[in-house]
mmCIF file of C-alpha atoms and ligand atoms in Angstrom:
data_model
loop_
_atom_site.group_PDB
_atom_site.id
_atom_site.type_symbol
_atom_site.label_atom_id
_atom_site.label_comp_id
_atom_site.label_asym_id
_atom_site.label_seq_id
_atom_site.Cartn_x
_atom_site.Cartn_y
_atom_site.Cartn_z
ATOM 1 C CA MET A 50 33.272 -74.068 -116.703
ATOM 2 C CA GLY A 51 31.686 -76.858 -114.663
ATOM 3 C CA ALA A 52 29.162 -79.271 -116.032
ATOM 4 C CA ALA A 53 27.057 -78.032 -113.596
ATOM 5 C CA ALA A 54 27.189 -74.408 -114.253
ATOM 6 C CA LEU A 55 27.241 -75.231 -118.296
ATOM 7 C CA ASP A 56 24.077 -76.737 -117.549
ATOM 8 C CA ARG A 57 22.755 -74.492 -115.889
ATOM 9 C CA ALA A 58 23.876 -70.936 -118.386
ATOM 10 C CA ALA A 59 22.487 -73.280 -121.361
ATOM 11 C CA SER A 60 18.701 -73.820 -119.249
ATOM 12 C CA ALA A 61 18.661 -69.511 -118.177
ATOM 13 C CA PHE A 62 19.827 -69.206 -122.538
ATOM 14 C CA ALA A 63 16.450 -71.239 -123.202
ATOM 15 C CA LEU A 64 14.155 -69.839 -120.731
ATOM 16 C CA ASP A 65 15.443 -66.336 -121.930
ATOM 17 C CA VAL A 66 14.915 -67.273 -125.465
ATOM 18 C CA ARG A 67 11.952 -68.893 -125.370
ATOM 19 C CA ALA A 68 10.523 -65.908 -122.598
ATOM 20 C CA GLY A 69 11.843 -63.202 -125.709
ATOM 21 C CA LEU A 70 10.504 -64.617 -128.322
ATOM 22 C CA THR A 71 6.591 -65.901 -127.118
ATOM 23 C CA ARG A 72 6.190 -62.678 -125.339
ATOM 24 C CA PRO A 73 2.927 -60.181 -126.826
ATOM 25 C CA GLY A 74 5.021 -57.635 -128.949
ATOM 26 C CA GLN A 75 8.043 -56.423 -129.829
ATOM 27 C CA LYS A 76 9.953 -59.749 -130.111
ATOM 28 C CA GLU A 77 13.487 -59.372 -128.282
ATOM 29 C CA LEU A 78 16.332 -61.137 -127.197
ATOM 30 C CA PRO A 79 18.483 -60.455 -124.210
ATOM 31 C CA SER A 80 21.719 -58.300 -125.894
ATOM 32 C CA VAL A 81 23.951 -60.303 -123.487
ATOM 33 C CA TYR A 82 23.322 -63.640 -125.419
ATOM 34 C CA LEU A 83 25.284 -61.721 -128.350
ATOM 35 C CA TYR A 84 28.691 -62.292 -126.566
ATOM 36 C CA ASP A 85 29.520 -66.010 -126.582
ATOM 37 C CA ALA A 86 33.065 -66.899 -128.108
ATOM 38 C CA LEU A 87 32.085 -66.297 -131.749
ATOM 39 C CA GLY A 88 30.603 -62.728 -130.737
ATOM 40 C CA SER A 89 32.990 -61.483 -129.048
ATOM 41 C CA ALA A 90 35.285 -61.985 -131.880
ATOM 42 C CA LEU A 91 33.257 -59.786 -133.953
ATOM 43 C CA PHE A 92 32.793 -57.024 -131.061
ATOM 44 C CA GLU A 93 36.645 -57.263 -130.861
ATOM 45 C CA ALA A 94 36.130 -56.706 -135.174
ATOM 46 C CA ILE A 95 33.820 -54.006 -134.211
ATOM 47 C CA THR A 96 36.341 -51.694 -132.597
ATOM 48 C CA LEU A 97 38.331 -51.664 -135.188
ATOM 49 C CA LEU A 98 36.021 -50.287 -137.888
ATOM 50 C CA PRO A 99 36.786 -46.333 -139.303
ATOM 51 C CA GLU A 100 32.619 -46.308 -138.235
ATOM 52 C CA TYR A 101 33.236 -47.426 -134.894
ATOM 53 C CA GLY A 102 35.016 -44.376 -133.258
ATOM 54 C CA LEU A 103 33.592 -45.405 -129.878
ATOM 55 C CA THR A 104 36.087 -47.761 -127.976
ATOM 56 C CA ARG A 105 39.154 -45.794 -129.744
ATOM 57 C CA ALA A 106 37.546 -42.600 -127.866
ATOM 58 C CA ASP A 107 37.264 -44.676 -124.456
ATOM 59 C CA GLU A 108 41.452 -45.640 -125.219
ATOM 60 C CA ARG A 109 42.512 -41.719 -126.371
ATOM 61 C CA ILE A 110 40.856 -40.112 -123.369
ATOM 62 C CA LEU A 111 42.285 -43.242 -121.144
ATOM 63 C CA ARG A 112 46.075 -42.679 -122.823
ATOM 64 C CA SER A 113 46.544 -38.511 -122.580
ATOM 65 C CA HIS A 114 44.775 -38.196 -119.555
ATOM 66 C CA ALA A 115 45.453 -41.012 -117.426
ATOM 67 C CA GLY A 116 47.689 -39.231 -115.152
ATOM 68 C CA ALA A 117 45.259 -36.286 -113.776
ATOM 69 C CA ILE A 118 42.753 -39.503 -113.197
ATOM 70 C CA VAL A 119 44.689 -40.830 -111.374
ATOM 71 C CA GLU A 120 45.867 -37.419 -109.286
ATOM 72 C CA GLN A 121 42.971 -37.521 -108.486
ATOM 73 C CA LEU A 122 42.272 -40.060 -106.564
ATOM 74 C CA PRO A 123 43.859 -40.646 -102.757
ATOM 75 C CA VAL A 124 46.091 -43.331 -102.228
ATOM 76 C CA PRO A 125 46.876 -46.538 -101.459
ATOM 77 C CA LEU A 126 44.302 -47.360 -104.386
ATOM 78 C CA VAL A 127 42.945 -50.581 -104.951
ATOM 79 C CA VAL A 128 41.512 -50.890 -108.776
ATOM 80 C CA THR A 129 38.979 -53.247 -110.099
ATOM 81 C CA GLU A 130 37.077 -53.175 -113.213
ATOM 82 C CA LEU A 131 33.378 -54.279 -113.992
ATOM 83 C CA GLY A 132 34.474 -56.313 -117.386
ATOM 84 C CA SER A 133 38.087 -57.271 -118.200
ATOM 85 C CA GLY A 134 37.887 -56.310 -121.400
ATOM 86 C CA SER A 135 41.098 -56.747 -123.143
ATOM 87 C CA GLY A 136 43.183 -55.164 -120.751
ATOM 88 C CA ARG A 137 44.078 -52.907 -123.721
ATOM 89 C CA LYS A 138 43.072 -49.466 -122.076
ATOM 90 C CA THR A 139 43.298 -50.767 -118.761
ATOM 91 C CA ARG A 140 47.511 -50.463 -118.954
ATOM 92 C CA TRP A 141 47.366 -46.092 -119.243
ATOM 93 C CA ILE A 142 45.152 -45.806 -115.919
ATOM 94 C CA LEU A 143 47.781 -48.384 -114.550
ATOM 95 C CA GLU A 144 50.726 -47.847 -115.642
ATOM 96 C CA ALA A 145 50.470 -43.925 -113.985
ATOM 97 C CA LEU A 146 49.602 -45.786 -110.632
ATOM 98 C CA ALA A 147 52.450 -48.256 -110.802
ATOM 99 C CA ARG A 148 54.711 -44.812 -110.907
ATOM 100 C CA GLY A 149 53.271 -44.772 -106.954
ATOM 101 C CA GLY A 150 54.431 -47.881 -106.280
ATOM 102 C CA PRO A 151 52.723 -51.384 -106.677
ATOM 103 C CA VAL A 152 49.142 -51.859 -107.292
ATOM 104 C CA THR A 153 46.487 -55.036 -106.722
ATOM 105 C CA TYR A 154 44.390 -54.519 -109.597
ATOM 106 C CA TYR A 155 41.289 -56.849 -109.893
ATOM 107 C CA PRO A 156 39.209 -57.950 -113.482
ATOM 108 C CA ILE A 157 35.453 -59.432 -113.294
ATOM 109 C CA ASP A 158 34.700 -61.139 -115.716
ATOM 110 C CA ILE A 159 32.616 -64.131 -116.698
ATOM 111 C CA SER A 160 34.776 -65.411 -119.136
ATOM 112 C CA ALA A 161 37.452 -67.272 -117.681
ATOM 113 C CA ALA A 162 38.992 -66.964 -121.733
ATOM 114 C CA ALA A 163 38.873 -63.028 -121.293
ATOM 115 C CA LEU A 164 40.928 -62.764 -117.341
ATOM 116 C CA ALA A 165 43.183 -64.783 -118.819
ATOM 117 C CA ARG A 166 43.853 -62.211 -122.002
ATOM 118 C CA CYS A 167 43.749 -60.151 -119.996
ATOM 119 C CA LYS A 168 46.413 -60.878 -117.503
ATOM 120 C CA LEU A 169 48.536 -61.946 -121.002
ATOM 121 C CA GLU A 170 48.554 -58.535 -121.937
ATOM 122 C CA LEU A 171 49.134 -56.888 -118.403
ATOM 123 C CA ALA A 172 51.710 -59.125 -117.774
ATOM 124 C CA GLU A 173 54.347 -57.185 -119.249
ATOM 125 C CA ILE A 174 54.089 -53.851 -116.748
ATOM 126 C CA GLY A 175 55.517 -54.745 -113.602
ATOM 127 C CA SER A 176 54.276 -54.008 -110.278
ATOM 128 C CA ILE A 177 51.074 -54.658 -111.013
ATOM 129 C CA GLY A 178 49.491 -57.508 -109.170
ATOM 130 C CA VAL A 179 46.644 -59.008 -111.095
ATOM 131 C CA VAL A 180 43.448 -61.030 -109.334
ATOM 132 C CA GLY A 181 40.832 -62.311 -111.702
ATOM 133 C CA LEU A 182 37.956 -62.790 -110.570
ATOM 134 C CA GLU A 183 35.149 -64.965 -112.888
ATOM 135 C CA GLN A 184 32.315 -63.725 -111.236
ATOM 136 C CA PRO A 185 29.211 -61.661 -111.813
ATOM 137 C CA TYR A 186 30.102 -57.836 -111.942
ATOM 138 C CA LEU A 187 28.173 -56.730 -108.401
ATOM 139 C CA GLU A 188 29.227 -60.721 -106.773
ATOM 140 C CA GLY A 189 32.844 -59.600 -107.603
ATOM 141 C CA LEU A 190 32.589 -56.394 -106.645
ATOM 142 C CA ALA A 191 31.633 -56.949 -102.975
ATOM 143 C CA GLU A 192 34.122 -59.509 -102.768
ATOM 144 C CA VAL A 193 37.092 -56.855 -103.535
ATOM 145 C CA ALA A 194 35.404 -54.355 -101.092
ATOM 146 C CA ALA A 195 35.656 -57.432 -98.501
ATOM 147 C CA ARG A 196 39.164 -57.502 -99.696
ATOM 148 C CA ARG A 197 40.483 -54.281 -99.026
ATOM 149 C CA SER A 198 42.106 -53.303 -96.301
ATOM 150 C CA ALA A 199 41.478 -51.151 -94.032
ATOM 151 C CA GLY A 200 42.542 -47.999 -95.121
ATOM 152 C CA GLU A 201 42.786 -48.798 -99.116
ATOM 153 C CA ALA A 202 40.895 -47.000 -101.283
ATOM 154 C CA LEU A 203 38.271 -48.418 -104.411
ATOM 155 C CA LEU A 204 38.760 -47.567 -107.476
ATOM 156 C CA VAL A 205 35.940 -48.774 -109.987
ATOM 157 C CA LEU A 206 35.914 -48.794 -113.797
ATOM 158 C CA PHE A 207 33.030 -49.296 -115.990
ATOM 159 C CA LEU A 208 34.913 -48.226 -119.497
ATOM 160 C CA GLY A 209 33.322 -48.694 -122.905
ATOM 161 C CA SER A 210 29.634 -47.223 -122.144
ATOM 162 C CA THR A 211 29.096 -50.786 -121.339
ATOM 163 C CA ILE A 212 26.571 -48.607 -119.532
ATOM 164 C CA GLY A 213 24.602 -47.973 -122.696
ATOM 165 C CA ASN A 214 23.306 -51.001 -122.574
ATOM 166 C CA PHE A 215 21.570 -51.008 -120.156
ATOM 167 C CA GLU A 216 18.024 -49.370 -119.828
ATOM 168 C CA ARG A 217 17.915 -46.435 -118.589
ATOM 169 C CA ALA A 218 16.149 -47.305 -115.162
ATOM 170 C CA ALA A 219 18.609 -50.181 -114.804
ATOM 171 C CA ALA A 220 21.959 -47.728 -115.366
ATOM 172 C CA GLU A 221 20.925 -46.209 -112.201
ATOM 173 C CA GLU A 222 19.707 -48.995 -110.157
ATOM 174 C CA PHE A 223 22.658 -50.965 -111.382
ATOM 175 C CA LEU A 224 24.844 -47.375 -110.538
ATOM 176 C CA ARG A 225 22.349 -47.920 -107.104
ATOM 177 C CA ALA A 226 24.159 -50.755 -106.406
ATOM 178 C CA ILE A 227 27.696 -49.735 -107.395
ATOM 179 C CA ARG A 228 27.256 -47.271 -105.275
ATOM 180 C CA ARG A 229 26.604 -49.409 -101.452
ATOM 181 C CA SER A 230 29.707 -51.824 -102.325
ATOM 182 C CA LEU A 231 31.793 -48.819 -101.915
ATOM 183 C CA CYS A 232 33.243 -46.087 -99.393
ATOM 184 C CA PRO A 233 33.103 -42.301 -99.060
ATOM 185 C CA VAL A 234 36.543 -40.894 -100.874
ATOM 186 C CA ASP A 235 36.088 -43.807 -103.531
ATOM 187 C CA GLY A 236 35.965 -43.414 -107.305
ATOM 188 C CA LEU A 237 34.211 -44.721 -109.863
ATOM 189 C CA LEU A 238 35.502 -43.497 -113.684
ATOM 190 C CA LEU A 239 32.330 -44.188 -116.070
ATOM 191 C CA GLY A 240 33.188 -44.374 -119.959
ATOM 192 C CA THR A 241 29.729 -42.797 -122.251
ATOM 193 C CA ASP A 242 29.285 -42.407 -125.184
ATOM 194 C CA LEU A 243 27.783 -39.257 -126.228
ATOM 195 C CA VAL A 244 24.896 -37.978 -128.108
ATOM 196 C CA LYS A 245 26.109 -37.094 -131.668
ATOM 197 C CA PRO A 246 24.825 -36.719 -135.158
ATOM 198 C CA PRO A 247 22.501 -39.790 -136.269
ATOM 199 C CA ALA A 248 23.916 -40.212 -139.598
ATOM 200 C CA ARG A 249 27.401 -41.259 -137.226
ATOM 201 C CA LEU A 250 26.111 -43.853 -135.149
ATOM 202 C CA ILE A 251 24.041 -45.305 -137.827
ATOM 203 C CA ALA A 252 27.146 -45.770 -139.830
ATOM 204 C CA ALA A 253 28.404 -47.117 -136.397
ATOM 205 C CA TYR A 254 25.767 -49.289 -136.141
ATOM 206 C CA ASP A 255 26.006 -50.865 -139.645
ATOM 207 C CA ASP A 256 29.182 -50.750 -140.766
ATOM 208 C CA PRO A 257 29.452 -51.394 -144.894
ATOM 209 C CA THR A 258 31.625 -54.234 -144.256
ATOM 210 C CA GLY A 259 28.787 -56.118 -142.688
ATOM 211 C CA VAL A 260 30.700 -57.077 -139.687
ATOM 212 C CA THR A 261 27.986 -55.161 -137.411
ATOM 213 C CA ALA A 262 25.805 -57.611 -138.858
ATOM 214 C CA ALA A 263 27.595 -60.767 -138.917
ATOM 215 C CA PHE A 264 27.672 -59.925 -134.667
ATOM 216 C CA ASN A 265 23.943 -59.503 -134.756
ATOM 217 C CA LEU A 266 22.920 -62.602 -137.057
ATOM 218 C CA ASN A 267 25.153 -64.714 -134.678
ATOM 219 C CA LEU A 268 22.787 -64.581 -132.151
ATOM 220 C CA LEU A 269 20.040 -66.570 -134.359
ATOM 221 C CA ALA A 270 23.472 -68.678 -135.227
ATOM 222 C CA ARG A 271 24.330 -69.498 -131.906
ATOM 223 C CA ILE A 272 20.272 -69.915 -130.876
ATOM 224 C CA ASN A 273 20.888 -72.754 -134.194
ATOM 225 C CA ARG A 274 23.882 -74.003 -132.361
ATOM 226 C CA GLU A 275 23.227 -74.832 -128.897
ATOM 227 C CA LEU A 276 19.768 -75.074 -128.364
ATOM 228 C CA GLY A 277 19.034 -76.547 -132.030
ATOM 229 C CA GLY A 278 16.965 -74.157 -133.503
ATOM 230 C CA ASN A 279 16.194 -73.684 -137.838
ATOM 231 C CA PHE A 280 16.259 -69.845 -138.053
ATOM 232 C CA ALA A 281 17.425 -69.306 -141.650
ATOM 233 C CA LEU A 282 19.693 -66.806 -141.798
ATOM 234 C CA ARG A 283 19.230 -65.402 -144.936
ATOM 235 C CA HIS A 284 16.077 -64.671 -143.732
ATOM 236 C CA PHE A 285 17.199 -62.388 -141.795
ATOM 237 C CA ALA A 286 18.909 -58.898 -142.347
ATOM 238 C CA HIS A 287 20.336 -56.634 -139.582
ATOM 239 C CA GLN A 288 19.145 -53.447 -139.011
ATOM 240 C CA ALA A 289 20.327 -50.869 -136.787
ATOM 241 C CA ARG A 290 17.714 -47.308 -135.967
ATOM 242 C CA TYR A 291 18.374 -44.636 -134.068
ATOM 243 C CA ASP A 292 15.880 -43.233 -131.691
ATOM 244 C CA GLU A 293 16.545 -39.829 -130.767
ATOM 245 C CA THR A 294 13.547 -39.371 -128.112
ATOM 246 C CA ARG A 295 15.500 -42.283 -126.290
ATOM 247 C CA GLN A 296 18.962 -41.256 -127.537
ATOM 248 C CA ARG A 297 19.186 -44.560 -128.606
ATOM 249 C CA ILE A 298 20.941 -47.299 -131.641
ATOM 250 C CA GLU A 299 18.632 -49.842 -131.927
ATOM 251 C CA MET A 300 19.753 -52.778 -133.501
ATOM 252 C CA HIS A 301 17.380 -55.219 -134.856
ATOM 253 C CA LEU A 302 16.021 -58.284 -137.205
ATOM 254 C CA VAL A 303 14.209 -58.175 -140.135
ATOM 255 C CA SER A 304 12.302 -60.763 -140.784
ATOM 256 C CA ALA A 305 12.481 -60.974 -144.919
ATOM 257 C CA ARG A 306 8.764 -63.044 -145.532
ATOM 258 C CA ARG A 307 6.732 -64.487 -143.163
ATOM 259 C CA GLN A 308 8.200 -67.844 -142.316
ATOM 260 C CA ALA A 309 8.821 -70.364 -138.997
ATOM 261 C CA VAL A 310 11.173 -71.222 -137.316
ATOM 262 C CA SER A 311 11.436 -74.069 -134.471
ATOM 263 C CA ILE A 312 13.956 -73.782 -131.813
ATOM 264 C CA PRO A 313 13.761 -77.612 -129.796
ATOM 265 C CA ALA A 314 15.870 -76.831 -126.398
ATOM 266 C CA ALA A 315 13.396 -73.880 -126.336
ATOM 267 C CA GLY A 316 10.600 -75.917 -126.535
ATOM 268 C CA ILE A 317 8.963 -73.224 -128.956
ATOM 269 C CA ALA A 318 8.015 -72.933 -132.572
ATOM 270 C CA VAL A 319 7.794 -69.272 -133.638
ATOM 271 C CA THR A 320 6.214 -67.783 -136.311
ATOM 272 C CA PHE A 321 7.352 -64.716 -138.202
ATOM 273 C CA GLU A 322 5.575 -62.115 -140.227
ATOM 274 C CA LYS A 323 7.887 -60.392 -143.275
ATOM 275 C CA GLY A 324 9.205 -57.094 -141.648
ATOM 276 C CA GLU A 325 8.304 -58.079 -138.474
ATOM 277 C CA THR A 326 11.871 -57.255 -136.048
ATOM 278 C CA ILE A 327 13.038 -59.220 -133.243
ATOM 279 C CA TRP A 328 15.128 -56.487 -130.872
ATOM 280 C CA THR A 329 18.757 -57.009 -130.233
ATOM 281 C CA GLU A 330 20.440 -54.091 -127.896
ATOM 282 C CA ALA A 331 19.738 -51.213 -126.946
ATOM 283 C CA CYS A 332 22.628 -48.837 -126.987
ATOM 284 C CA HIS A 333 22.019 -45.563 -124.838
ATOM 285 C CA LYS A 334 23.783 -42.124 -125.974
ATOM 286 C CA PHE A 335 24.319 -39.179 -123.100
ATOM 287 C CA ARG A 336 24.400 -35.775 -122.537
ATOM 288 C CA LEU A 337 27.348 -34.253 -120.500
ATOM 289 C CA GLY A 338 24.797 -32.238 -117.874
ATOM 290 C CA GLU A 339 22.591 -35.746 -118.186
ATOM 291 C CA ILE A 340 25.590 -37.840 -117.201
ATOM 292 C CA GLU A 341 26.154 -35.645 -113.854
ATOM 293 C CA ALA A 342 22.674 -35.463 -112.890
ATOM 294 C CA MET A 343 22.573 -39.584 -112.800
ATOM 295 C CA ALA A 344 25.451 -38.973 -110.737
ATOM 296 C CA ALA A 345 23.941 -37.045 -108.060
ATOM 297 C CA ARG A 346 21.035 -39.349 -107.912
ATOM 298 C CA CYS A 347 22.888 -42.693 -107.955
ATOM 299 C CA GLY A 348 24.901 -41.064 -104.140
ATOM 300 C CA PHE A 349 28.400 -40.154 -105.427
ATOM 301 C CA ARG A 350 29.982 -36.456 -106.891
ATOM 302 C CA SER A 351 30.365 -35.862 -109.606
ATOM 303 C CA GLN A 352 34.226 -34.537 -109.574
ATOM 304 C CA ALA A 353 36.097 -34.711 -113.103
ATOM 305 C CA GLN A 354 35.072 -35.312 -116.535
ATOM 306 C CA TRP A 355 37.360 -35.821 -119.871
ATOM 307 C CA VAL A 356 35.806 -36.266 -123.488
ATOM 308 C CA ASP A 357 37.096 -37.186 -126.740
ATOM 309 C CA PRO A 358 37.361 -34.293 -129.507
ATOM 310 C CA GLN A 359 37.089 -36.569 -132.196
ATOM 311 C CA TRP A 360 34.210 -39.262 -130.754
ATOM 312 C CA PRO A 361 32.644 -37.305 -128.388
ATOM 313 C CA PHE A 362 32.670 -39.779 -126.254
ATOM 314 C CA ALA A 363 33.251 -38.471 -121.801
ATOM 315 C CA GLU A 364 34.877 -40.350 -119.890
ATOM 316 C CA SER A 365 33.813 -39.052 -116.355
ATOM 317 C CA LEU A 366 35.191 -39.500 -112.219
ATOM 318 C CA TRP A 367 32.755 -40.160 -110.048
ATOM 319 C CA ILE A 368 33.438 -39.919 -106.245
ATOM 320 C CA ALA A 369 31.204 -41.815 -103.466
ATOM 321 C CA GLY A 370 29.466 -39.125 -101.508
HETATM 322 C C1 AVI B 407 29.623 -52.889 -126.192
HETATM 323 N N1 AVI B 407 28.637 -51.934 -125.979
HETATM 324 C C2 AVI B 407 29.020 -50.885 -125.042
HETATM 325 C C3 AVI B 407 28.411 -51.509 -127.729
HETATM 326 C C4 AVI B 407 27.968 -50.669 -128.134
HETATM 327 O O1 AVI B 407 28.563 -49.860 -129.254
HETATM 328 O O2 AVI B 407 26.729 -50.759 -127.693
HETATM 329 C C5 AVI B 407 28.301 -53.238 -128.515
HETATM 330 C C6 AVI B 407 27.830 -53.052 -129.834
HETATM 331 N N2 AVI B 407 26.550 -53.043 -130.280
HETATM 332 C C7 AVI B 407 26.965 -52.842 -131.701
HETATM 333 N N3 AVI B 407 27.977 -51.784 -132.049
HETATM 334 C C8 AVI B 407 28.974 -52.432 -130.739
#
């Protein structure tokens, strides 16, 4: 990122922190800010936790069913992914496609470091051209759609249940926006974590080793580092709650005492009551029928679904209608 872009990002962070911590009622911080370099490394560690089966389930489905997934799609096919991840999961799909000839893969991510890691991970697979796009998802997708040649179909990958981190209405708005960039017969492979017993979910988001707690608390540490805040991290505790009605885990940071915090670069001083929380992330869970209904509302036909038997998680292939 250049100096001007860095300044813009820092001021967007300051504005969002100010808005979220001064809003009446529930204080909030947008979950997107959990993922700085340290937060992203902590998230990678979360994916290895025995209690957090989501990422392994996603990967297992792709590894076991990549052939069946790509069989459903027309050729020639260009692949793009919203969020490049580590490239670890995507390789199964790309390898299956590459058996039929050369493939172009466009990972889209705002992080240049993530794109570089993904390129490295996929470098050894022959006949795959990796073209990273350092852009927000929808801008990158519009560019991929514009770059593809006539007659080439497009497969969009949106894996890992990242859709679950959107509010439900915003998720559907986002899926409709994806559809607007696509042509009929293009595909969207959507990963969604499924509803499961609350105790299993709570263990996944409040692991005994404290990795998820560190991931959550790092957001306050990031405010201290980047905005000059003086959060005392030991006076906040990680909390994961399951809301059965909304089918979502909510991550909060609970203030252990009445305390005041100042954040100079956001121009605020905030008071927290004992027990008051900052809501930092929502992780929505889905039911299979609900995913099909969502496809229809967003302009897609639900073509096929694969579910992991060990950790309820679904990979759904939607075709643009
Ligand atoms: C990135 N996302 C799909 C994760 C999830 O499970 O919703 C983020 C996460 N937050 C805490 N643990 C994992």
